[in-house]
Coordinates of C-alpha atoms in Angstrom, one line a residue:
M223 CA -47.0 113.1 108.7
L224 CA -43.8 113.3 109.4
P225 CA -41.8 115.3 106.4
F226 CA -40.3 113.9 103.6
T227 CA -36.3 114.8 104.6
V228 CA -37.4 113.3 108.1
R229 CA -39.2 110.4 106.6
L230 CA -36.2 110.7 104.0
L231 CA -33.5 110.1 106.8
L232 CA -35.2 107.4 108.5
A233 CA -35.3 105.3 105.6
A234 CA -31.6 105.8 105.4
L235 CA -30.9 104.5 108.9
V236 CA -32.8 101.1 108.1
A237 CA -30.8 101.3 104.5
S238 CA -27.7 101.6 106.6
T239 CA -27.2 98.2 107.2
F240 CA -27.2 97.5 103.4
T241 CA -24.1 97.5 100.8
C242 CA -23.5 101.0 99.3
A243 CA -24.6 101.7 96.1
Q244 CA -21.9 102.6 93.4
Q245 CA -22.5 104.7 90.3
P246 CA -23.5 103.2 87.2
V247 CA -20.6 103.2 85.0
V248 CA -20.4 102.8 81.2
T249 CA -17.3 101.9 79.2
T250 CA -18.6 102.2 75.9
F251 CA -16.5 104.6 73.7
P252 CA -13.1 102.9 72.4
M253 CA -12.0 106.7 72.0
R254 CA -11.7 109.4 74.0
P255 CA -15.3 111.2 72.4
L256 CA -16.2 114.5 72.1
F257 CA -19.2 115.9 74.3
V258 CA -22.0 118.2 73.5
V259 CA -25.2 118.4 76.3
D260 CA -28.6 119.4 75.7
G261 CA -31.3 119.0 78.5
E262 CA -30.9 115.2 79.4
R263 CA -29.4 114.4 75.6
M264 CA -25.8 114.2 75.0
H265 CA -24.0 113.1 72.1
A266 CA -20.4 111.4 72.0
F267 CA -18.5 111.7 69.2
V268 CA -15.7 109.7 68.3
V269 CA -13.7 111.4 65.3
A270 CA -10.1 109.8 64.6
T271 CA -8.7 109.1 60.7
G272 CA -10.7 107.3 58.6
T273 CA -13.2 106.9 60.8
A274 CA -16.2 108.6 62.7
T275 CA -19.2 107.4 64.7
H276 CA -21.4 109.0 66.9
Q277 CA -23.4 108.3 69.9
V278 CA -26.2 109.5 71.5
S279 CA -28.0 108.9 75.5
L280 CA -31.1 110.4 76.1
D281 CA -31.3 109.9 79.9
A282 CA -28.3 112.1 81.3
G283 CA -25.2 109.5 80.2
R284 CA -27.4 106.1 81.8
T285 CA -27.8 104.5 78.5
W286 CA -26.0 104.9 75.4
S287 CA -26.8 103.5 71.6
L288 CA -24.3 101.8 69.5
P289 CA -22.1 103.3 67.9
T290 CA -23.0 104.7 64.1
P291 CA -20.9 106.1 61.6
A292 CA -21.4 109.7 60.9
P293 CA -19.7 109.8 57.2
A294 CA -19.8 113.7 57.2
L295 CA -17.1 113.7 59.1
Q296 CA -14.6 111.1 57.6
G297 CA -13.7 114.1 55.4
V298 CA -12.3 116.5 58.3
S299 CA -11.1 114.0 61.2
A300 CA -7.6 114.2 60.3
Q301 CA -7.3 118.4 60.4
P302 CA -5.3 119.9 63.5
Y303 CA -7.2 121.4 66.7
G304 CA -10.5 119.0 66.4
L305 CA -14.2 119.9 65.9
G306 CA -16.1 122.0 68.1
W307 CA -19.7 120.6 69.4
V308 CA -23.2 122.5 69.3
A309 CA -26.7 121.5 69.7
D310 CA -30.4 122.8 69.8
G311 CA -32.7 120.1 70.0
D312 CA -32.1 117.8 66.4
F313 CA -30.0 120.1 65.6
L314 CA -26.5 119.7 65.4
A315 CA -23.2 121.1 64.1
G316 CA -19.3 120.3 64.8
F317 CA -16.7 123.5 63.3
A318 CA -13.3 122.2 61.4
S319 CA -10.1 123.4 61.2
T320 CA -9.0 122.3 57.4
A321 CA -6.9 123.0 54.4
N322 CA -9.1 124.4 52.5
G323 CA -11.1 126.6 55.7
P324 CA -13.3 127.1 57.8
T325 CA -15.7 123.6 57.5
L326 CA -19.3 122.9 59.6
V327 CA -20.7 119.2 59.8
R328 CA -25.2 119.7 60.6
S329 CA -27.7 116.8 61.1
F330 CA -30.6 117.7 61.5
D331 CA -32.2 114.4 63.2
G332 CA -30.7 114.8 66.3
G333 CA -27.4 112.9 64.4
L334 CA -29.6 109.8 62.3
T335 CA -28.0 111.1 59.3
W336 CA -25.3 114.0 57.9
A337 CA -25.5 116.7 55.7
P338 CA -22.6 117.1 53.7
P339 CA -19.9 119.0 54.7
I340 CA -20.1 122.6 54.1
F341 CA -17.5 125.8 53.9
V342 CA -18.8 128.7 55.9
S343 CA -16.3 131.4 54.1
P344 CA -15.2 131.4 50.2
Q345 CA -11.6 132.0 51.5
A346 CA -10.0 128.7 50.6
T347 CA -7.2 129.9 53.1
P348 CA -6.0 126.9 55.9
V349 CA -7.3 127.3 59.0
Q350 CA -5.5 127.9 62.4
G351 CA -8.7 126.7 64.6
G352 CA -11.7 128.3 65.8
G353 CA -15.1 127.9 67.8
V354 CA -19.4 127.6 67.0
F355 CA -22.2 128.8 68.7
C356 CA -25.2 128.2 68.4
G357 CA -28.8 130.1 70.2
Q358 CA -32.1 130.8 68.7
G359 CA -31.3 129.8 65.3
V360 CA -28.6 131.2 64.8
V361 CA -25.3 129.6 64.2
A362 CA -22.2 131.8 64.3
V363 CA -18.4 130.3 63.6
V364 CA -14.7 132.5 64.4
W365 CA -11.8 130.9 62.8
A366 CA -8.6 132.2 62.5
E367 CA -5.8 132.1 59.0
R368 CA -2.9 133.4 58.5
S369 CA -3.0 134.5 54.7
T370 CA -0.5 137.0 55.9
A371 CA 2.8 137.0 58.8
N372 CA 0.6 138.7 61.4
G373 CA -2.6 136.3 60.7
E374 CA -6.2 137.3 61.1
V375 CA -9.4 136.5 62.9
F376 CA -12.8 136.4 60.7
V377 CA -17.0 135.3 62.0
S378 CA -19.3 134.9 59.7
R379 CA -23.1 133.8 60.5
S380 CA -25.9 131.8 59.4
L381 CA -29.8 132.5 59.9
D382 CA -30.9 128.9 58.2
F383 CA -28.9 126.3 60.3
G384 CA -25.7 126.7 58.0
T385 CA -27.0 126.9 54.8
T386 CA -25.9 130.2 53.4
W387 CA -23.6 132.3 54.9
S388 CA -23.3 135.6 55.8
N389 CA -19.4 137.4 54.3
P390 CA -16.6 137.0 56.7
V391 CA -16.3 140.0 58.8
R392 CA -12.7 140.3 60.2
L393 CA -12.4 141.0 64.1
D394 CA -8.7 140.9 64.6
Q395 CA -7.0 144.7 64.5
P396 CA -4.2 144.7 61.2
T397 CA -1.6 145.5 63.3
L398 CA -1.8 142.4 66.1
G399 CA -3.2 140.0 64.1
I400 CA -3.3 136.9 66.0
G401 CA -0.5 135.2 67.8
T402 CA 1.3 131.8 67.2
N403 CA -1.2 129.8 69.1
G404 CA -3.4 132.6 69.7
V405 CA -7.3 129.9 68.8
P406 CA -10.0 132.0 69.0
T407 CA -12.6 130.9 70.9
V408 CA -16.1 132.7 70.7
G409 CA -19.3 131.6 73.4
G410 CA -21.6 133.5 75.3
N411 CA -26.1 134.1 75.0
A412 CA -29.1 136.1 73.1
R413 CA -27.4 139.0 75.8
A414 CA -24.1 139.0 74.5
L415 CA -21.8 137.0 72.4
Y416 CA -17.3 137.6 73.2
A417 CA -15.1 136.3 70.7
S418 CA -11.5 136.1 72.2
W419 CA -8.4 135.3 71.5
S420 CA -4.1 136.1 72.0
V421 CA -1.7 137.5 70.1
G422 CA 1.7 137.8 70.6
S423 CA 5.0 136.2 72.3
N424 CA 3.3 136.9 75.7
F425 CA -0.4 136.1 74.7
D426 CA -2.2 139.3 75.4
G427 CA -5.4 138.5 75.1
Q428 CA -8.2 140.7 72.2
L429 CA -11.5 140.5 73.1
Q430 CA -14.6 141.7 70.2
V431 CA -17.9 141.7 71.1
S432 CA -21.6 141.0 69.9
T433 CA -25.2 142.1 71.7
D434 CA -26.9 141.4 68.7
L435 CA -26.1 137.7 68.4
G436 CA -23.3 138.0 65.8
A437 CA -25.0 141.1 63.4
S438 CA -22.9 143.1 64.3
W439 CA -19.4 144.1 65.9
L440 CA -17.2 146.3 68.1
P441 CA -15.5 148.5 65.3
A442 CA -12.0 147.2 66.8
A443 CA -10.9 144.5 69.4
R444 CA -10.4 145.7 72.5
P445 CA -7.7 144.6 75.0
L446 CA -7.3 142.7 78.0
P447 CA -5.9 143.8 80.6
L448 CA -1.8 143.1 80.1
G449 CA -0.6 140.1 81.3
S450 CA -0.9 136.4 79.8
F451 CA -4.4 135.6 78.9
S452 CA -5.5 132.5 79.3
A453 CA -8.4 131.2 77.0
S454 CA -9.2 128.6 80.0
C455 CA -10.3 131.1 83.0
F456 CA -12.1 133.3 80.2
A457 CA -15.9 133.4 81.4
A458 CA -18.6 136.3 80.4
E459 CA -22.2 137.0 81.2
G460 CA -24.0 139.6 79.8
A461 CA -22.1 143.1 79.9
V462 CA -19.3 140.9 83.0
V463 CA -16.3 139.4 81.1
L464 CA -14.2 137.7 83.6
A465 CA -10.6 136.5 82.5
Q466 CA -7.2 135.8 84.3
C467 CA -4.4 137.7 83.0
G468 CA -1.0 137.1 84.7
A469 CA -2.0 135.8 88.5
T470 CA -5.0 137.9 88.7
I471 CA -8.8 137.3 87.6
H472 CA -9.4 141.5 86.2
R473 CA -13.4 142.0 85.9
S474 CA -15.0 144.4 83.5
A475 CA -18.6 145.3 83.5
D476 CA -19.0 147.3 79.9
F477 CA -18.9 144.6 77.7
G478 CA -15.0 144.7 78.8
A479 CA -14.3 148.4 77.5
T480 CA -12.9 149.0 81.2
W481 CA -11.2 146.4 83.4
T482 CA -10.4 146.2 88.0
A483 CA -8.2 143.5 89.2
V484 CA -10.2 141.8 92.0
S485 CA -9.3 138.5 92.6
P486 CA -7.4 137.6 95.9
P487 CA -3.6 138.1 95.1
T488 CA -2.5 134.4 95.2
F489 CA -5.2 133.5 92.8
G490 CA -2.3 131.1 91.0
T491 CA -0.6 130.9 87.2
G492 CA -1.1 127.3 87.1
S493 CA -3.6 125.2 86.4
T494 CA -6.4 127.8 86.8
R495 CA -10.4 127.3 85.2
L496 CA -13.2 129.9 86.1
A497 CA -16.6 129.7 85.3
I498 CA -19.7 132.1 86.0
D499 CA -23.4 131.7 86.1
G500 CA -25.8 134.3 87.1
N501 CA -24.5 136.1 90.2
Y502 CA -22.3 133.1 90.8
V503 CA -18.4 132.7 89.8
L504 CA -15.8 129.4 91.2
G505 CA -12.6 130.0 90.5
A506 CA -10.4 127.0 90.8
Y507 CA -6.5 126.6 90.4
G508 CA -3.5 124.9 91.7
G509 CA 0.3 124.3 91.2
Q510 CA 3.3 124.1 93.7
S511 CA 2.6 124.6 97.3
T512 CA 3.7 127.5 98.7
S513 CA 4.0 126.6 102.5
F514 CA 6.0 122.7 101.7
P515 CA 8.4 122.2 99.8
Y516 CA 7.6 119.0 96.8
A517 CA 4.0 119.5 97.4
Y518 CA 1.4 120.9 95.5
E519 CA -2.1 122.1 96.1
V520 CA -5.4 123.0 94.2
R521 CA -7.9 125.9 95.7
S522 CA -11.3 127.7 95.0
I523 CA -12.0 130.9 95.2
R524 CA -15.8 132.3 94.6
S525 CA -18.0 135.3 94.1
S526 CA -22.1 135.9 94.6
D527 CA -21.9 139.1 93.0
S528 CA -20.1 138.3 89.2
G529 CA -17.3 138.7 90.4
L530 CA -16.4 142.0 92.3
T531 CA -15.9 141.0 95.7
W532 CA -14.3 137.1 96.2
S533 CA -13.9 134.5 98.7
P534 CA -10.5 133.9 100.8
P535 CA -9.2 130.7 99.1
S536 CA -10.8 127.3 100.3
G537 CA -8.3 124.6 101.9
N538 CA -6.5 122.3 99.7
L539 CA -8.6 120.0 98.2
I540 CA -6.0 117.9 97.3
V541 CA -5.8 114.8 99.5
N542 CA -2.4 113.5 98.7
P543 CA -0.1 116.7 98.1
G544 CA 2.0 114.5 96.7
Y545 CA -0.4 114.8 93.2
A546 CA 0.8 118.0 91.0
P547 CA -2.7 119.1 89.1
L548 CA -1.7 119.4 85.6
S549 CA -5.3 120.5 84.2
L550 CA -9.3 121.4 85.8
S551 CA -12.2 121.5 84.9
I552 CA -15.7 123.6 86.1
A553 CA -19.0 122.5 86.2
L554 CA -21.4 125.6 87.3
R555 CA -25.3 125.2 88.3
G556 CA -26.1 128.2 90.4
Q557 CA -24.5 127.3 94.2
Q558 CA -23.8 123.9 92.5
A559 CA -20.3 122.3 91.2
A560 CA -18.3 120.0 90.3
L561 CA -14.3 120.6 90.2
G562 CA -12.6 117.9 87.9
V563 CA -8.2 117.4 89.1
N564 CA -6.0 115.9 86.3
Y565 CA -3.1 114.8 88.1
V566 CA 0.6 113.8 87.5
W567 CA 2.2 111.8 90.4
S568 CA 5.5 113.7 90.9
S569 CA 7.7 110.9 92.3
F570 CA 6.8 108.2 88.9
F571 CA 5.0 110.0 86.4
Y572 CA 2.1 108.2 85.9
F573 CA -1.9 110.1 85.7
R574 CA -4.4 110.0 87.8
F575 CA -8.1 111.7 87.8
G576 CA -10.2 112.6 90.6
C577 CA -13.6 114.7 91.5
L578 CA -15.6 116.9 94.0
V579 CA -18.6 118.3 94.2
S580 CA -19.9 121.1 96.1
G581 CA -23.3 122.2 97.0
D582 CA -22.5 125.9 98.4
L583 CA -20.1 127.2 95.9
G584 CA -17.5 125.8 96.9
Q585 CA -17.2 126.6 100.8
T586 CA -17.3 123.0 101.3
W587 CA -16.5 120.0 99.0
T588 CA -17.5 116.4 98.6
N589 CA -15.0 113.8 97.4
Q590 CA -16.2 112.2 94.6
P591 CA -14.0 109.4 93.3
T592 CA -14.3 107.7 90.1
P593 CA -15.7 104.3 90.3
Q594 CA -12.5 103.2 88.3
G595 CA -10.4 104.5 91.3
A596 CA -7.0 104.5 91.1
A597 CA -7.3 103.4 87.3
A598 CA -8.9 106.3 86.0
Q599 CA -6.3 108.6 84.1
T600 CA -8.0 111.4 82.6
G601 CA -11.2 113.1 82.6
S602 CA -13.3 116.0 82.8
V603 CA -16.4 117.2 84.8
F604 CA -19.8 119.1 82.8
S605 CA -23.1 119.9 83.7
V606 CA -26.1 117.5 82.7
Q607 CA -29.8 117.9 83.2
D608 CA -29.8 118.7 86.8
G609 CA -26.6 117.4 87.8
F610 CA -22.9 116.9 86.8
Y611 CA -21.3 114.3 84.6
A612 CA -17.4 113.0 85.0
A613 CA -15.6 111.1 81.4
Y614 CA -12.3 110.0 82.7
T615 CA -10.2 107.0 80.5
D616 CA -7.5 105.0 81.6
Y617 CA -6.2 104.6 78.1
V618 CA -7.9 101.4 77.3
T619 CA -11.4 102.2 76.8
Y620 CA -13.3 105.6 77.9
S621 CA -15.9 105.9 80.5
G622 CA -19.1 108.3 82.1
T623 CA -20.7 108.7 85.1
L624 CA -23.4 110.6 87.0
L625 CA -21.8 112.4 89.8
C626 CA -24.5 113.9 91.0
G627 CA -28.1 114.2 89.9
S628 CA -30.8 112.6 88.4
Q629 CA -31.4 109.8 85.6
P630 CA -34.6 108.7 84.1
Y631 CA -35.0 104.8 83.4
G632 CA -38.2 102.0 82.7
P633 CA -41.7 102.3 81.2
A634 CA -44.8 104.2 82.2
T635 CA -47.9 103.3 82.1
P636 CA -50.7 104.9 81.1
G637 CA -53.8 105.8 82.2
T638 CA -57.2 107.3 80.8
G639 CA -57.2 108.9 77.2
S640 CA -53.5 106.8 76.7
F641 CA -51.8 110.1 78.8
A642 CA -48.7 108.5 80.7
P643 CA -47.6 110.5 83.4
H644 CA -44.1 112.1 83.7
L645 CA -42.0 111.8 86.8
A646 CA -39.0 115.1 86.5
S647 CA -37.1 116.2 89.2
T648 CA -35.7 120.1 89.1
G649 CA -32.6 121.4 91.4
T650 CA -29.1 119.8 91.4
P651 CA -28.8 116.9 94.4
C652 CA -26.4 118.4 96.6
L653 CA -25.7 118.2 100.6
G654 CA -27.8 121.0 101.6
T655 CA -29.7 121.8 98.7
S656 CA -33.5 121.0 98.0
V657 CA -34.5 119.5 94.7
V658 CA -38.2 119.5 93.6
F659 CA -40.1 116.6 92.0
T660 CA -42.8 116.6 89.8
I661 CA -45.8 114.1 88.6
E662 CA -47.1 115.7 85.5
N663 CA -50.0 114.5 82.4
G664 CA -51.6 112.5 84.9
L665 CA -55.5 112.8 85.5
G666 CA -56.8 115.7 87.1
G667 CA -57.8 116.4 90.3
A668 CA -56.7 113.2 91.8
P669 CA -54.7 111.3 94.5
A670 CA -51.1 110.9 93.8
L671 CA -48.0 109.4 95.7
L672 CA -44.4 109.4 94.7
A673 CA -42.9 105.9 96.6
A674 CA -39.6 106.6 96.9
T675 CA -37.0 104.2 98.2
L676 CA -33.1 103.6 99.0
A677 CA -33.4 99.8 98.3
G678 CA -32.1 100.6 94.5
P679 CA -34.7 100.3 91.4
D680 CA -37.1 97.2 90.5
Q681 CA -38.4 96.2 87.4
R682 CA -41.3 93.8 88.2
T683 CA -45.0 93.6 87.0
F684 CA -48.2 94.6 88.9
G685 CA -51.1 93.4 85.9
S686 CA -50.1 95.6 83.6
A687 CA -48.2 98.1 84.6
T688 CA -44.4 97.5 85.6
I689 CA -43.0 98.7 89.3
L690 CA -40.0 100.6 89.0
V691 CA -39.1 101.0 92.8
H692 CA -37.3 98.7 95.2
D693 CA -39.4 97.4 99.1
P694 CA -39.2 99.5 101.2
V695 CA -40.8 102.3 100.0
V696 CA -41.3 106.1 101.6
P697 CA -45.0 107.1 100.2
V698 CA -45.7 110.5 99.8
W699 CA -49.4 111.6 99.0
S700 CA -50.7 114.3 97.6
F701 CA -53.6 115.2 95.2
T702 CA -53.3 117.0 91.5
S703 CA -54.0 120.0 90.0
G704 CA -57.0 120.4 87.1
A705 CA -60.6 119.7 86.5
S706 CA -61.2 116.4 88.3
G707 CA -61.5 113.5 86.2
T708 CA -59.9 115.1 83.0
P709 CA -56.9 113.1 81.3
G710 CA -53.5 114.5 81.0
V711 CA -54.1 118.0 83.3
G712 CA -53.0 117.1 86.3
R713 CA -49.8 117.9 87.9
T714 CA -48.3 117.8 91.5
T715 CA -45.0 118.7 93.4
M716 CA -43.2 117.8 95.9
T717 CA -40.0 119.0 97.6
L718 CA -36.9 117.6 99.1
A719 CA -34.8 119.0 101.6
I720 CA -31.7 117.2 101.2
P721 CA -29.3 118.0 104.7
N722 CA -26.4 119.4 104.8
A723 CA -25.1 115.3 106.6
P724 CA -21.9 113.9 105.0
P725 CA -22.4 110.3 105.9
L726 CA -25.5 111.4 103.2
A727 CA -22.9 111.7 100.2
G728 CA -23.3 109.5 97.8
L729 CA -26.7 108.6 98.9
R730 CA -29.0 106.6 95.6
M731 CA -32.5 107.2 95.5
N732 CA -35.4 105.5 92.9
L733 CA -38.1 107.3 92.5
Q734 CA -41.9 106.8 90.4
G735 CA -45.3 108.9 91.0
F736 CA -48.5 106.8 90.4
V737 CA -52.3 108.8 90.4
L738 CA -55.2 107.0 91.1
D739 CA -57.2 106.5 87.7
V740 CA -59.9 104.7 87.8
G741 CA -59.9 104.3 83.7
A742 CA -56.3 103.4 83.7
A743 CA -55.7 99.1 83.8
N744 CA -55.4 99.0 87.0
G745 CA -57.5 101.4 88.6
F746 CA -54.1 104.1 88.4
S747 CA -51.5 104.8 86.3
A748 CA -47.3 105.2 86.7
T749 CA -44.4 106.8 85.7
G750 CA -41.3 105.4 85.0
G751 CA -38.7 105.6 87.3
L752 CA -36.2 108.0 87.7
E753 CA -32.8 107.7 89.9
M754 CA -30.7 110.4 91.8
W755 CA -27.9 110.2 93.5
V756 CA -26.8 112.9 96.1
Q757 CA -23.2 114.5 97.0

């Protein structure tokens, strides 16, 4: 039998006569939403003066619920700096800056209902801005106040999902305070939480660290290396901290105690962005070209050793050098990455948004035009379940689309014991990478079939089953694990190696799993469908 990859390529040649598929676009948001992602579940919040709505997607952005009012958000929606969001299963929390102190709005059922807003701190002082973190049952909020000339930075945490809060702990050094625009941010994981902000007219960076989920913090804030600090170009993973200060990226391997300049000296000071995932680091910067006057460029740099050593900058990633980059966004999953670029056309001052996808940590990039094409004006990219999503606006509607990854669709058909098998994928489907497909929850010790097609989705009835892939299909046979005839324990995996072949960029594959099951109405059970986009 031919390997899965070879048969995929043969099917791609056959399908090459078909019209190229286009990623589905969801145009559902009346205004620019605030997104929070938790696996396949995505939340979109539209917050404005006097109104607030919430929408949810359970299939990585393929479909969205209708907007539902979120009354608890309306009282804080008009405050400056907006809301910062976190999600942990059915728990949602939004931090808001208000004139009466830091405020949290919460939902315990995935956004169906909302608890009344709760004040994080008894200090009824106007808040300049801040951020929120949630992990392992701990919610931590960092915010800035202006009760003194220098301003102050505080943190408080909750162990009961925001119902009760610890007394505020001051993080900044009283002699320095916080800069005029030094809005603090908080992020990290169970190994280390980092709060950062800037002070003074030079925006010098300050850093505070907790290694116990906010129970305790350093005795004093640590200064970042001298130079203007960019909060958008700051990343941390455990003890490793990376920060752009001036024209260079600095690295610390001891929670910010000591620093070393590590990036190439050509790292820009214009639009910059930095992301880290494990040992992999990706940086991007944009600005005016150093080689051609009145031209602009966007370049990326990469590191595979937590930022200790770096590659030379990539070539210019802008297709049209007349576009000036205004802002960047990066989504990073191991060596797979997406880069969003907001441009302004320098001659006529109108805006455009473009995306790039890489499967090799930025060594090569695939240009991914948004489905709105020239109409897409501003946007950003972020990670979803095993893939990347782009959200953008034409200033009339706000739209979203999956750049690459997998989205479930359609109903499953149960077998013996009413157990319905489930099909899932692991791995981001970029060129030169591999994706593992898993059929689970089926009958144990039974023949299983993974049906793959490049002809698109379908929805036709076969007995009591729904067939969700269009003919022709590429069949891949295997056997499920588990005791023979035992319902719900069967599991099997199949790997697809995606060649590093540029013609495959933009390829759509639809898949469905089947398990032979004598106890099922049709003699087999079936998974729901899975639609995968390759970049």
